[in-house]
Amino acid sequence: MKITFYGHSCFAVEIAGKVLLFDPFIKHNPLSSHIDIDKIKCDYILVSHGHQDHIADAPHIAHNNNATIISNYEIIQWLKKQGVAKTHDMNIGGHWMFDFGKVKCVNAVHSSSMPDGTYGGNPMGFLIESSEGNFYYSGDTALTYDMKLIGDHKNIDVAFLPIGNNFTMGVDNAIIACNFIKCNTVVGLHYDSFPPIVIDKEEAKMKFANAGKQLILIPIGDTIELNKKL
Ligand code: NI
Ligand code: MN
């Protein structure tokens, strides 16, 4: 799978011939000012919760690409009112087979109001299974024991986890989350974008390494390729 980082919590993951874009917040992220959102190609946009720093560019990029937005019921109702044409609403505990593989919505411990204050349902994480590998995108979340359920039932090749602290779990809790989900390869998200979540990146990588795990921090705009573990 090919992973491109667009800053904050936004990644494009190319898997099974489709591009899945997660939590687009690019135009108003000063760290992502060199990214032209009109050049981003995707087939699906997955939105973990309603906060501005996860949904801001979703309607625009969906329109550009005629992409389908996948999110919870309340967020999809809100997006439809913004004119988003193609949607698939889900909720925690459910899964659906798409043309690239399976999406299961899992619990996230956070909040989820929309940018205008509308109720945004519950925040979610996504577990993606495909022929090219499995990954877990946790969204904004605290460390929660529910992550053990994921690790007990699925082999995860890579996990996208927040490491910025303050609004979500930080590095130390993300390392514990790795043990719960039984995955030692992590792509970090939700760090450096705002003053309260600026982190020491070298220290973070060292802490993961000392725990026998790998923390991958992708420069904004760069793409990496990860292979399925056998
Ligand atoms: Ni949030
Ligand atoms: Mn956030």
PDB file of C-alpha atoms and ligand atoms in Angstrom, residues 8 23 48-54 110-112 123 139-141 167-168 190, ligand 1:
ATOM      1  CA  HIS A   8      -2.285  16.742  10.490  1.00  0.00           C
ATOM      2  CA  ASP A  23      -9.729  13.375   7.361  1.00  0.00           C
ATOM      3  CA  SER A  48     -13.568   9.979  11.487  1.00  0.00           C
ATOM      4  CA  HIS A  49     -15.505  12.758  13.261  1.00  0.00           C
ATOM      5  CA  GLY A  50     -17.019  16.192  12.732  1.00  0.00           C
ATOM      6  CA  HIS A  51     -14.276  18.532  13.913  1.00  0.00           C
ATOM      7  CA  GLN A  52     -13.025  21.166  11.494  1.00  0.00           C
ATOM      8  CA  ASP A  53      -9.481  19.805  11.483  1.00  0.00           C
ATOM      9  CA  HIS A  54     -10.803  16.533  10.013  1.00  0.00           C
ATOM     10  CA  HIS A 110     -13.250  11.741  21.678  1.00  0.00           C
ATOM     11  CA  SER A 111     -16.062  14.197  20.744  1.00  0.00           C
ATOM     12  CA  SER A 112     -17.635  15.061  17.392  1.00  0.00           C
ATOM     13  CA  PRO A 123     -16.298   9.743  16.716  1.00  0.00           C
ATOM     14  CA  GLY A 139      -8.989   8.943  14.278  1.00  0.00           C
ATOM     15  CA  ASP A 140      -8.751  11.267  17.272  1.00  0.00           C
ATOM     16  CA  THR A 141      -8.918   9.052  20.309  1.00  0.00           C
ATOM     17  CA  PHE A 167      -6.575  16.604  22.411  1.00  0.00           C
ATOM     18  CA  THR A 168      -5.804  12.897  21.879  1.00  0.00           C
ATOM     19  CA  HIS A 190      -2.298  14.733  14.913  1.00  0.00           C
TER      20      HIS A 190
HETATM   21 NI    NI B   1     -11.129  16.097  17.033  1.00  0.00          NI
END
